[in-house]
Amino acid sequence: MLPDKRYFDSFFKSAFTVDNVIFGFDEGKLKILLIRRNEEPYADYWALPGYFVQQYEDLDAAAERVLREMTGMENVYLEQLHTFGTPYRHAFGRVITVAYYSLVKIADFRPRAAGVAQDITWHLIDELGVLAFDHLEIVQVALEHLKKSIRTRPIGFELLPPAFTLTELQHLYESVWGTELEKRNFRKKILSMDLLRDVGKVQKGVAHRPAKLYRFDEQRYRELEKEGFNFEVRDGGKK
Amino acid sequence: MLPDKRYFDSFFKSAFTVDNVIFGFDEGKLKILLIRRNEEPYADYWALPGYFVQQYEDLDAAAERVLREMTGMENVYLEQLHTFGTPYRHAFGRVITVAYYSLVKIADFRPRAAGVAQDITWHLIDELGVLAFDHLEIVQVALEHLKKSIRTRPIGFELLPPAFTLTELQHLYESVWGTELEKRNFRKKILSMDLLRDVGKVQKGVAHRPAKLYRFDEQRYRELEKEGFNFEVRDGGKK
DNA sequence: CCAAAAGTGTTCTCGATACACCCATGG
DNA sequence: CCATGGGTGTATCGAGAACACTTTTGG
């Protein structure tokens, strides 16, 4: 029943890569981390930090390794997003790429270009220009995914510093969704979830009444999650 | 800047496959379509209908082709689910698989085994036994995905015949979620969405008051979707 | 004292929940 | 006439939406 081994050999001629979409949030704007390639194809183009997976390397592990090697970033929680396999998306042969994504606090990392990266920086999500390969499409898929999941999971907090103001949190949601939210209702909704803790401090150095700082109570979230709790923030935008 | 071509060649030794998780709903039960393999590895095991992707074949197209070749099913709307790439999941070398899933009306198809399939049948989702490769894990991921997406998208209708009763629809949700729903509230919720149309007929041959038949108004759904509508059915289960 | 953002309370409406009874049909 | 599931109405409660003013600080 076993066909000629050579028949199967014909399938083992492909390569795959991992590409990481790393979201950050800074100065009230959503950003992603891009590297500038120093290798063909697409040398000198901005691209997602990604590279080939080793022959017997686990996919998730490869995503972590590649990110570490190209950016120096460690302990980043990566989640698989989607796999892109348009036939001629890579000039060297058949290459499909498994995209991963993550949300990080920009202040926690100081990415440094290494490996195939000659340069690295955070880019505003709406000013990306031309990217290598089909990376712009990958970013768009990741962004759509982010918009949806931020509604039902408290992932927004992963983008903010450990202590943040309610207005910062609101700006984050507004920035991701591209909508305006109503201040009072947003606050009531968020606080009624009982997921934020007042850290007892206030903003410093602002030319107006300083805002209270909050932190996300992760333990509380896990409890609520078990009970079948459904985190959700809606637009509530002005009509 | 371009390393030796042979360096890259070392990456082009992998293969990838597509595997399809096809959900159906029949006799009030959720089912999936499995084939029995006649080829090593895992000859005689039940498995998802899946096979190798051709060297320069598009992933989505491959999923469709493989499904057609193994089951005879055409015009099935497949959606990419997740990619599985544990290093030694396939005995012949490095093989990663891109899983797709779909919801179909069982009555619309009469699957016939062909190619690597020596047999094919619908299996109850909770009586799968041992499957080839990591296919059980794939099914579990697909099922979790189904549970979530049926909450926010009207995909349940894809599993039902063109005309169905409200009780059938309710049983579908109960079967997918494994919970009980409250009849009146379920009906009120569903009907208030204005997505169902009374087709003006009733059930035949039942030993009780026959139920009205409804159809899903797809056009209406598209309109609501554009306006930012959020389809959602909650448990509402008895406490 | 002014600018600028923080912070708060109330009303209205609508949807979610909970609950019990009558209806139409086949056998 | 009875067993079986189909089908409905109502009261209560809580959350979402809409809306305007006072508070605190730095400069």
Short mmCIF file of C-alpha atoms (C1' of nucleotides) in Angstrom, two decimals:
data_model
loop_
_atom_site.label_atom_id
_atom_site.label_comp_id
_atom_site.label_asym_id
_atom_site.label_seq_id
_atom_site.Cartn_x
_atom_site.Cartn_y
_atom_site.Cartn_z
CA MET A 1 0.00 0.00 0.00
CA LEU A 2 3.02 2.27 0.39
CA PRO A 3 3.82 4.17 -2.80
CA ASP A 4 7.41 4.63 -3.92
CA LYS A 5 9.33 6.67 -1.38
CA ARG A 6 10.36 8.98 -4.19
CA TYR A 7 6.75 9.96 -4.65
CA PHE A 8 6.70 11.42 -1.18
CA ASP A 9 10.14 12.97 -1.60
CA SER A 10 8.63 15.30 -4.16
CA PHE A 11 6.63 16.96 -1.40
CA PHE A 12 9.61 17.66 0.83
CA LYS A 13 10.91 20.65 -1.04
CA SER A 14 9.28 23.51 0.78
CA ALA A 15 10.41 25.87 3.48
CA PHE A 16 8.54 27.75 6.11
CA THR A 17 9.16 30.82 8.12
CA VAL A 18 7.68 32.56 11.11
CA ASP A 19 6.84 36.26 11.13
CA ASN A 20 6.06 38.23 14.25
CA VAL A 21 3.69 41.15 14.48
CA ILE A 22 4.61 42.97 17.70
CA PHE A 23 2.16 45.64 18.77
CA GLY A 24 3.10 48.41 21.14
CA PHE A 25 1.38 51.53 22.41
CA ASP A 26 3.15 54.78 23.05
CA GLU A 27 2.27 58.47 23.13
CA GLY A 28 -1.35 57.53 22.61
CA LYS A 29 -0.62 55.72 19.34
CA LEU A 30 -0.66 52.12 18.26
CA LYS A 31 2.65 50.97 16.79
CA ILE A 32 4.33 47.87 15.44
CA LEU A 33 7.93 46.79 15.47
CA LEU A 34 9.66 46.48 12.10
CA ILE A 35 13.18 45.60 11.07
CA ARG A 36 15.02 46.68 7.97
CA ARG A 37 16.36 43.68 6.09
CA ASN A 38 19.98 43.41 5.03
CA GLU A 39 19.43 40.28 3.00
CA GLU A 40 17.85 39.45 -0.33
CA PRO A 41 15.08 39.25 -1.23
CA TYR A 42 13.77 42.65 -0.21
CA ALA A 43 17.12 43.89 1.12
CA ASP A 44 16.71 47.38 2.65
CA TYR A 45 12.95 46.99 2.91
CA TRP A 46 11.12 47.24 6.21
CA ALA A 47 9.70 43.90 7.24
CA LEU A 48 8.28 41.97 10.14
CA PRO A 49 10.91 40.30 12.28
CA GLY A 50 10.78 36.79 10.89
CA TYR A 51 12.97 34.09 9.43
CA PHE A 52 13.21 30.45 8.41
CA VAL A 53 12.24 27.70 10.81
CA GLN A 54 14.84 24.99 11.36
CA GLN A 55 14.15 21.54 9.98
CA TYR A 56 12.95 19.99 13.22
CA GLU A 57 12.13 23.03 15.26
CA ASP A 58 8.77 23.56 16.89
CA LEU A 59 6.81 26.43 15.36
CA ASP A 60 6.10 28.31 18.57
CA ALA A 61 9.71 27.88 19.66
CA ALA A 62 10.92 29.13 16.30
CA ALA A 63 8.85 32.28 16.59
CA GLU A 64 10.38 33.01 19.97
CA ARG A 65 13.91 32.23 18.83
CA VAL A 66 13.68 34.31 15.68
CA LEU A 67 12.30 37.24 17.60
CA ARG A 68 15.07 36.96 20.17
CA GLU A 69 17.80 36.67 17.56
CA MET A 70 16.61 39.60 15.50
CA THR A 71 15.50 41.99 18.21
CA GLY A 72 16.98 40.79 21.50
CA MET A 73 13.48 40.58 22.98
CA GLU A 74 12.84 37.76 25.42
CA ASN A 75 9.83 36.52 27.33
CA VAL A 76 7.39 37.85 24.80
CA TYR A 77 4.11 35.99 24.76
CA LEU A 78 3.48 35.10 21.13
CA GLU A 79 0.23 33.73 19.82
CA GLN A 80 -0.27 32.10 16.46
CA LEU A 81 -2.33 34.22 14.13
CA HIS A 82 -2.66 32.85 10.60
CA THR A 83 -0.63 31.09 7.94
CA PHE A 84 0.10 32.74 4.63
CA GLY A 85 0.90 30.54 1.67
CA THR A 86 0.37 32.34 -1.61
CA PRO A 87 2.46 30.28 -4.06
CA TYR A 88 5.04 32.80 -5.24
CA ARG A 89 5.29 35.05 -2.23
CA HIS A 90 9.01 34.27 -1.84
CA ALA A 91 11.55 34.41 -4.63
CA PHE A 92 13.64 31.48 -3.44
CA GLY A 93 11.00 28.80 -3.74
CA ARG A 94 7.91 27.67 -1.95
CA VAL A 95 7.83 29.35 1.42
CA ILE A 96 4.79 29.54 3.63
CA THR A 97 4.90 31.67 6.70
CA VAL A 98 3.19 31.19 10.03
CA ALA A 99 2.43 34.59 11.52
CA TYR A 100 2.49 35.20 15.26
CA TYR A 101 1.50 38.28 17.16
CA SER A 102 2.06 39.83 20.53
CA LEU A 103 1.24 42.90 22.57
CA VAL A 104 4.04 44.45 24.58
CA LYS A 105 4.75 47.46 26.73
CA ILE A 106 7.16 49.51 24.69
CA ALA A 107 9.00 50.73 27.76
CA ASP A 108 9.84 47.14 28.78
CA PHE A 109 12.08 46.52 25.80
CA ARG A 110 14.89 48.16 23.95
CA PRO A 111 14.95 46.23 20.69
CA ARG A 112 18.32 45.99 18.95
CA ALA A 113 18.77 44.96 15.36
CA ALA A 114 20.71 41.74 14.81
CA GLY A 115 20.94 38.95 12.27
CA VAL A 116 19.05 39.79 9.12
CA ALA A 117 18.03 43.12 10.63
CA GLN A 118 20.21 46.14 9.92
CA ASP A 119 17.83 48.48 11.68
CA ILE A 120 14.80 48.29 13.91
CA THR A 121 12.12 50.74 15.06
CA TRP A 122 8.54 51.16 16.10
CA HIS A 123 6.29 52.31 13.27
CA LEU A 124 2.93 54.01 13.53
CA ILE A 125 0.32 51.52 12.44
CA ASP A 126 -1.16 53.89 9.89
CA GLU A 127 2.13 55.00 8.33
CA LEU A 128 3.73 51.80 7.22
CA GLY A 129 4.48 52.44 3.55
CA VAL A 130 5.77 49.52 1.51
CA LEU A 131 6.84 46.38 3.34
CA ALA A 132 8.75 43.29 2.24
CA PHE A 133 6.89 40.25 0.94
CA ASP A 134 3.20 40.19 1.88
CA HIS A 135 3.94 41.64 5.28
CA LEU A 136 1.52 44.50 4.90
CA GLU A 137 -1.29 42.00 4.44
CA ILE A 138 -0.10 40.12 7.51
CA VAL A 139 -0.16 43.32 9.54
CA GLN A 140 -3.68 44.04 8.38
CA VAL A 141 -4.89 40.62 9.40
CA ALA A 142 -3.20 41.05 12.77
CA LEU A 143 -4.81 44.42 13.27
CA GLU A 144 -8.26 43.08 12.50
CA HIS A 145 -7.64 40.32 14.96
CA LEU A 146 -6.53 42.79 17.61
CA LYS A 147 -9.64 44.92 17.12
CA LYS A 148 -11.84 41.94 17.72
CA SER A 149 -10.04 40.32 20.57
CA ILE A 150 -9.61 43.52 22.55
CA ARG A 151 -13.40 43.49 22.85
CA THR A 152 -13.69 40.21 24.62
CA ARG A 153 -10.36 39.78 26.36
CA PRO A 154 -8.54 42.21 28.61
CA ILE A 155 -5.51 42.24 26.36
CA GLY A 156 -5.37 45.99 26.23
CA PHE A 157 -3.56 46.04 29.55
CA GLU A 158 -0.63 44.22 28.01
CA LEU A 159 0.10 47.31 25.98
CA LEU A 160 0.10 49.71 28.91
CA PRO A 161 2.68 50.30 31.62
CA PRO A 162 2.03 48.62 34.98
CA ALA A 163 0.31 51.73 36.28
CA PHE A 164 -1.85 53.80 33.97
CA THR A 165 -4.65 56.30 34.01
CA LEU A 166 -8.19 55.65 32.87
CA THR A 167 -7.74 58.18 30.12
CA GLU A 168 -4.69 56.33 28.81
CA LEU A 169 -6.74 53.15 28.74
CA GLN A 170 -9.55 54.91 26.94
CA HIS A 171 -7.14 56.34 24.37
CA LEU A 172 -5.82 52.85 23.76
CA TYR A 173 -9.25 51.55 22.89
CA GLU A 174 -9.98 54.59 20.77
CA SER A 175 -6.70 54.19 18.95
CA VAL A 176 -7.23 50.52 18.19
CA TRP A 177 -10.81 50.94 17.06
CA GLY A 178 -10.45 54.33 15.46
CA THR A 179 -13.56 55.58 17.27
CA GLU A 180 -14.34 58.01 20.07
CA LEU A 181 -15.66 56.77 23.38
CA GLU A 182 -17.81 58.55 25.91
CA LYS A 183 -15.71 59.26 29.01
CA ARG A 184 -18.20 58.66 31.80
CA ASN A 185 -19.64 55.49 30.38
CA PHE A 186 -16.24 54.08 29.58
CA ARG A 187 -15.11 54.66 33.17
CA LYS A 188 -18.27 53.26 34.68
CA LYS A 189 -18.05 50.16 32.53
CA ILE A 190 -14.38 49.53 33.20
CA LEU A 191 -14.58 50.17 36.93
CA SER A 192 -17.75 48.11 37.32
CA MET A 193 -15.82 45.11 36.06
CA ASP A 194 -13.78 45.22 39.21
CA LEU A 195 -10.58 44.46 37.34
CA LEU A 196 -8.64 47.62 38.13
CA ARG A 197 -6.96 48.49 41.41
CA ASP A 198 -6.19 52.02 42.49
CA VAL A 199 -2.45 52.02 43.17
CA GLY A 200 -2.80 55.10 45.40
CA LYS A 201 -0.63 57.35 43.29
CA VAL A 202 -1.32 60.08 40.80
CA GLN A 203 0.25 61.43 37.66
CA LYS A 204 3.19 63.80 38.05
CA GLY A 205 4.15 66.84 36.05
CA VAL A 206 0.95 67.50 34.18
CA ALA A 207 -0.46 70.99 33.85
CA HIS A 208 -3.87 70.03 35.11
CA ARG A 209 -5.51 67.97 37.78
CA PRO A 210 -3.43 64.76 37.96
CA ALA A 211 -5.20 61.49 37.24
CA LYS A 212 -5.21 58.51 39.56
CA LEU A 213 -3.08 55.56 38.54
CA TYR A 214 -4.52 52.06 38.26
CA ARG A 215 -3.16 48.59 37.73
CA PHE A 216 -4.80 45.54 36.18
CA ASP A 217 -5.72 42.84 38.71
CA GLU A 218 -4.75 39.74 36.81
CA GLN A 219 -5.68 37.33 39.57
CA ARG A 220 -9.16 38.77 39.74
CA TYR A 221 -9.48 38.36 36.01
CA ARG A 222 -8.60 34.68 36.20
CA GLU A 223 -11.33 34.17 38.78
CA LEU A 224 -13.93 35.93 36.69
CA GLU A 225 -12.82 34.01 33.62
CA LYS A 226 -13.46 30.68 35.34
CA GLU A 227 -16.97 31.69 36.27
CA GLY A 228 -17.70 32.24 32.61
CA PHE A 229 -17.27 35.97 32.76
CA ASN A 230 -17.29 37.82 29.48
CA PHE A 231 -15.07 40.86 29.33
CA GLU A 232 -16.48 43.26 26.83
CA VAL A 233 -16.13 46.91 25.98
CA ARG A 234 -18.36 48.32 23.34
CA ASP A 235 -18.05 51.48 21.34
CA GLY A 236 -20.62 53.55 23.10
CA GLY A 237 -19.41 56.22 20.72
CA LYS A 238 -21.30 59.44 20.26
CA LYS A 239 -23.81 59.15 17.51
CA MET B 1 25.03 40.31 1.12
CA LEU B 2 23.52 37.10 -0.25
CA PRO B 3 24.74 34.00 1.60
CA ASP B 4 25.63 30.85 -0.31
CA LYS B 5 22.56 29.49 -2.07
CA ARG B 6 23.26 26.15 -0.43
CA TYR B 7 22.64 27.73 2.94
CA PHE B 8 19.08 28.44 1.96
CA ASP B 9 18.68 25.07 0.30
CA SER B 10 18.94 23.50 3.72
CA PHE B 11 15.60 25.04 4.61
CA PHE B 12 13.75 23.67 1.60
CA LYS B 13 13.30 20.15 2.90
CA SER B 14 9.91 20.34 4.52
CA ALA B 15 6.45 19.38 3.40
CA PHE B 16 3.07 20.65 4.36
CA THR B 17 -0.38 19.28 4.30
CA VAL B 18 -3.90 20.55 4.73
CA ASP B 19 -6.42 18.88 7.01
CA ASN B 20 -10.12 19.62 6.96
CA VAL B 21 -12.42 19.52 9.93
CA ILE B 22 -15.94 19.28 8.49
CA PHE B 23 -18.72 19.76 11.00
CA GLY B 24 -22.23 18.56 10.38
CA PHE B 25 -25.39 18.41 12.43
CA ASP B 26 -27.85 15.57 12.24
CA GLU B 27 -30.42 13.98 14.51
CA GLY B 28 -29.75 16.68 17.04
CA LYS B 29 -26.06 15.80 17.30
CA LEU B 30 -22.88 17.49 16.23
CA LYS B 31 -20.71 15.34 13.99
CA ILE B 32 -17.51 15.49 12.00
CA LEU B 33 -16.50 13.79 8.81
CA LEU B 34 -13.62 11.30 9.01
CA ILE B 35 -11.95 9.05 6.48
CA ARG B 36 -10.17 5.80 7.09
CA ARG B 37 -6.67 5.88 5.67
CA ASN B 38 -5.36 3.20 3.36
CA GLU B 39 -1.85 4.54 3.34
CA GLU B 40 1.03 4.57 5.78
CA PRO B 41 1.59 6.09 8.20
CA TYR B 42 -1.53 5.34 10.20
CA ALA B 43 -3.03 3.01 7.62
CA ASP B 44 -6.50 1.86 8.73
CA TYR B 45 -6.80 4.68 11.25
CA TRP B 46 -9.58 7.21 11.13
CA ALA B 47 -8.28 10.63 10.19
CA LEU B 48 -9.31 14.04 8.99
CA PRO B 49 -9.57 14.30 5.21
CA GLY B 50 -6.23 15.87 4.43
CA TYR B 51 -3.16 15.41 2.28
CA PHE B 52 0.01 16.97 0.96
CA VAL B 53 -0.06 20.35 -0.72
CA GLN B 54 1.55 20.54 -4.16
CA GLN B 55 4.77 22.46 -4.52
CA TYR B 56 3.26 25.63 -5.90
CA GLU B 57 -0.34 25.26 -4.91
CA ASP B 58 -2.21 27.88 -2.93
CA LEU B 59 -3.13 26.75 0.55
CA ASP B 60 -6.83 27.52 0.36
CA ALA B 61 -7.03 25.92 -3.06
CA ALA B 62 -5.23 22.85 -1.77
CA ALA B 63 -7.69 22.44 1.07
CA GLU B 64 -10.55 22.51 -1.42
CA ARG B 65 -8.87 20.16 -3.84
CA VAL B 66 -7.91 17.63 -1.19
CA LEU B 67 -11.40 17.62 0.22
CA ARG B 68 -12.88 17.15 -3.22
CA GLU B 69 -10.49 14.35 -4.15
CA MET B 70 -10.99 12.43 -0.94
CA THR B 71 -14.70 12.94 -0.35
CA GLY B 72 -16.22 14.18 -3.59
CA MET B 73 -17.51 17.28 -1.79
CA GLU B 74 -17.54 20.51 -3.76
CA ASN B 75 -18.42 24.10 -3.00
CA VAL B 76 -17.62 23.75 0.65
CA TYR B 77 -16.67 27.00 2.29
CA LEU B 78 -13.43 26.32 4.13
CA GLU B 79 -11.86 28.68 6.59
CA GLN B 80 -8.31 28.49 7.87
CA LEU B 81 -8.17 27.50 11.51
CA HIS B 82 -4.66 26.95 12.85
CA THR B 83 -1.32 25.49 11.83
CA PHE B 84 0.14 22.52 13.65
CA GLY B 85 3.86 21.97 13.51
CA THR B 86 5.10 19.77 16.32
CA PRO B 87 8.46 18.53 15.00
CA TYR B 88 7.93 14.78 14.77
CA ARG B 89 4.22 14.61 14.14
CA HIS B 90 4.77 12.81 10.82
CA ALA B 91 7.01 9.78 10.35
CA PHE B 92 8.26 10.74 6.88
CA GLY B 93 9.99 13.96 7.82
CA ARG B 94 9.10 17.47 8.75
CA VAL B 95 5.47 18.04 7.91
CA ILE B 96 3.42 20.91 9.19
CA THR B 97 -0.28 20.95 8.56
CA VAL B 98 -2.61 23.85 8.01
CA ALA B 99 -6.01 22.98 9.39
CA TYR B 100 -9.21 24.25 7.79
CA TYR B 101 -12.72 23.90 8.98
CA SER B 102 -16.21 24.13 7.61
CA LEU B 103 -19.82 23.74 8.61
CA VAL B 104 -22.08 21.90 6.22
CA LYS B 105 -25.60 20.60 5.97
CA ILE B 106 -25.22 16.86 6.09
CA ALA B 107 -28.14 16.30 3.76
CA ASP B 108 -26.48 18.37 1.03
CA PHE B 109 -23.62 15.92 0.52
CA ARG B 110 -23.08 12.24 0.05
CA PRO B 111 -19.37 11.87 0.75
CA ARG B 112 -17.62 9.02 -1.05
CA ALA B 113 -14.22 7.73 -0.10
CA ALA B 114 -11.50 8.12 -2.73
CA GLY B 115 -7.75 8.53 -2.91
CA VAL B 116 -6.13 7.84 0.43
CA ALA B 117 -9.54 7.17 1.94
CA GLN B 118 -10.81 3.59 2.01
CA ASP B 119 -13.88 4.54 3.99
CA ILE B 120 -15.70 7.66 5.10
CA THR B 121 -18.41 8.47 7.64
CA TRP B 122 -19.79 11.04 10.00
CA HIS B 123 -18.65 10.54 13.58
CA LEU B 124 -20.27 11.86 16.73
CA ILE B 125 -18.05 14.55 18.10
CA ASP B 126 -17.84 12.93 21.51
CA GLU B 127 -17.12 9.41 20.30
CA LEU B 128 -14.02 9.77 18.21
CA GLY B 129 -11.64 7.24 19.73
CA VAL B 130 -8.08 7.22 18.44
CA LEU B 131 -7.27 9.23 15.36
CA ALA B 132 -4.24 9.36 13.08
CA PHE B 133 -1.43 11.84 13.74
CA ASP B 134 -2.42 14.71 16.02
CA HIS B 135 -5.86 14.89 14.45
CA LEU B 136 -7.68 14.59 17.75
CA GLU B 137 -5.95 17.73 18.94
CA ILE B 138 -6.90 19.46 15.72
CA VAL B 139 -10.52 18.49 16.21
CA GLN B 140 -10.45 19.84 19.75
CA VAL B 141 -9.06 23.17 18.61
CA ALA B 142 -11.71 23.32 15.90
CA LEU B 143 -14.46 22.55 18.37
CA GLU B 144 -13.31 25.29 20.75
CA HIS B 145 -13.25 27.67 17.83
CA LEU B 146 -16.77 26.65 16.82
CA LYS B 147 -18.09 27.19 20.34
CA LYS B 148 -16.76 30.71 20.38
CA SER B 149 -17.64 31.79 16.90
CA ILE B 150 -21.19 30.51 17.02
CA ARG B 151 -21.73 33.15 19.72
CA THR B 152 -20.88 36.11 17.61
CA ARG B 153 -21.59 35.00 14.07
CA PRO B 154 -24.71 33.36 12.69
CA ILE B 155 -22.77 30.33 11.52
CA GLY B 156 -25.16 27.92 13.15
CA PHE B 157 -27.46 28.22 10.18
CA GLU B 158 -24.84 26.68 7.94
CA LEU B 159 -25.33 23.41 9.76
CA LEU B 160 -29.09 23.32 9.37
CA PRO B 161 -31.24 22.53 6.36
CA PRO B 162 -32.65 25.52 4.43
CA ALA B 163 -35.85 25.38 6.45
CA PHE B 164 -35.71 24.49 10.11
CA THR B 165 -37.69 24.84 13.30
CA LEU B 166 -36.73 27.01 16.22
CA THR B 167 -36.34 23.93 18.36
CA GLU B 168 -33.85 22.45 15.92
CA LEU B 169 -31.87 25.67 16.08
CA GLN B 170 -31.99 25.62 19.85
CA HIS B 171 -30.81 22.00 19.95
CA LEU B 172 -27.91 22.98 17.72
CA TYR B 173 -26.72 25.59 20.16
CA GLU B 174 -27.24 23.27 23.09
CA SER B 175 -25.33 20.53 21.37
CA VAL B 176 -22.37 22.73 20.50
CA TRP B 177 -22.15 24.33 23.93
CA GLY B 178 -23.19 21.32 25.96
CA THR B 179 -25.67 23.45 27.93
CA GLU B 180 -29.42 23.78 28.21
CA LEU B 181 -31.17 26.90 27.01
CA GLU B 182 -34.46 28.37 28.14
CA LYS B 183 -37.01 27.99 25.35
CA ARG B 184 -38.93 31.25 25.56
CA ASN B 185 -35.92 33.45 25.97
CA PHE B 186 -34.03 31.72 23.20
CA ARG B 187 -36.95 32.27 20.84
CA LYS B 188 -37.45 35.86 21.82
CA LYS B 189 -33.76 36.60 21.38
CA ILE B 190 -33.48 34.90 18.01
CA LEU B 191 -36.69 36.36 16.60
CA SER B 192 -35.91 39.85 17.90
CA MET B 193 -32.77 39.82 15.75
CA ASP B 194 -35.00 39.87 12.71
CA LEU B 195 -32.81 37.37 10.90
CA LEU B 196 -35.31 34.57 10.45
CA ARG B 197 -38.14 34.45 7.95
CA ASP B 198 -41.23 32.33 8.39
CA VAL B 199 -41.39 30.21 5.23
CA GLY B 200 -45.10 29.63 5.74
CA LYS B 201 -44.85 25.89 6.14
CA VAL B 202 -44.89 23.55 9.07
CA GLN B 203 -43.33 20.25 10.04
CA LYS B 204 -44.90 17.07 8.69
CA GLY B 205 -45.41 13.71 10.31
CA VAL B 206 -44.79 14.56 13.92
CA ALA B 207 -47.02 13.26 16.68
CA HIS B 208 -47.62 16.66 18.18
CA ARG B 209 -48.39 20.17 17.14
CA PRO B 210 -46.16 20.80 14.10
CA ALA B 211 -43.58 23.55 14.36
CA LYS B 212 -43.30 26.43 11.93
CA LEU B 213 -40.37 26.36 9.54
CA TYR B 214 -37.97 29.27 9.24
CA ARG B 215 -35.14 30.22 6.96
CA PHE B 216 -32.14 32.41 7.60
CA ASP B 217 -32.27 35.80 5.89
CA GLU B 218 -28.71 36.18 4.71
CA GLN B 219 -29.24 39.48 2.99
CA ARG B 220 -30.64 40.99 6.16
CA TYR B 221 -27.64 39.72 8.06
CA ARG B 222 -25.24 41.44 5.69
CA GLU B 223 -27.04 44.72 6.23
CA LEU B 224 -26.90 44.41 9.98
CA GLU B 225 -23.26 43.41 9.82
CA LYS B 226 -22.34 46.61 7.98
CA GLU B 227 -24.00 48.75 10.61
CA GLY B 228 -21.75 47.21 13.23
CA PHE B 229 -24.32 44.76 14.46
CA ASN B 230 -23.15 42.13 16.90
CA PHE B 231 -24.89 38.80 16.64
CA GLU B 232 -24.82 37.15 20.00
CA VAL B 233 -26.60 34.33 21.73
CA ARG B 234 -25.83 33.72 25.35
CA ASP B 235 -26.42 30.69 27.47
CA GLY B 236 -29.37 31.94 29.41
CA GLY B 237 -29.30 28.45 30.90
CA LYS B 238 -31.40 27.53 33.88
CA LYS B 239 -29.55 28.05 37.10
"C1'" DC C 1 -7.20 83.39 37.63
"C1'" DC C 2 -7.13 80.71 33.63
"C1'" DA C 3 -6.44 76.57 30.92
"C1'" DA C 4 -6.88 71.74 30.78
"C1'" DA C 5 -8.05 67.46 31.90
"C1'" DA C 6 -10.06 64.66 35.94
"C1'" DG C 7 -13.84 63.20 37.93
"C1'" DT C 8 -18.83 62.41 39.14
"C1'" DG C 9 -24.82 61.40 39.31
"C1'" DT C 10 -29.21 60.77 37.29
"C1'" DT C 11 -32.68 59.56 34.02
"C1'" DC C 12 -34.37 56.69 30.36
"C1'" DT C 13 -34.66 52.77 27.66
"C1'" DC C 14 -34.04 48.22 26.34
"C1'" DG C 15 -32.67 43.69 26.65
"C1'" DA C 16 -31.91 39.63 29.81
"C1'" DT C 17 -34.05 36.65 33.05
"C1'" DA C 18 -37.44 33.99 35.19
"C1'" DC C 19 -41.63 31.82 35.29
"C1'" DA C 20 -46.67 28.86 33.92
"C1'" DC C 21 -50.03 28.00 30.99
"C1'" DC C 22 -52.76 26.99 26.57
"C1'" DC C 23 -52.50 25.00 21.63
"C1'" DA C 24 -52.38 21.78 17.74
"C1'" DT C 25 -51.55 17.39 16.16
"C1'" DG C 26 -51.07 12.05 15.68
"C1'" DG C 27 -52.09 7.95 17.46
"C1'" DC D 1 -58.65 11.72 25.02
"C1'" DC D 2 -54.05 11.81 25.98
"C1'" DA D 3 -49.22 12.36 25.16
"C1'" DT D 4 -46.02 15.32 23.06
"C1'" DG D 5 -43.70 19.12 21.93
"C1'" DG D 6 -45.11 24.02 19.97
"C1'" DG D 7 -46.00 28.35 21.22
"C1'" DT D 8 -46.93 32.71 23.99
"C1'" DG D 9 -47.11 37.23 27.93
"C1'" DT D 10 -45.55 39.65 31.73
"C1'" DA D 11 -43.02 41.58 35.65
"C1'" DT D 12 -38.50 42.52 37.44
"C1'" DC D 13 -33.87 43.91 37.18
"C1'" DG D 14 -29.62 45.60 35.61
"C1'" DA D 15 -26.70 47.47 32.18
"C1'" DG D 16 -25.96 50.72 28.36
"C1'" DA D 17 -26.59 55.36 26.64
"C1'" DA D 18 -27.06 60.16 26.93
"C1'" DC D 19 -26.10 64.26 29.08
"C1'" DA D 20 -23.49 68.95 32.14
"C1'" DC D 21 -21.26 70.47 35.75
"C1'" DT D 22 -17.60 70.73 39.59
"C1'" DT D 23 -12.72 69.74 41.02
"C1'" DT D 24 -7.82 69.91 41.07
"C1'" DT D 25 -3.63 71.10 39.51
"C1'" DG D 26 0.36 73.87 36.94
"C1'" DG D 27 1.63 77.88 35.02
#
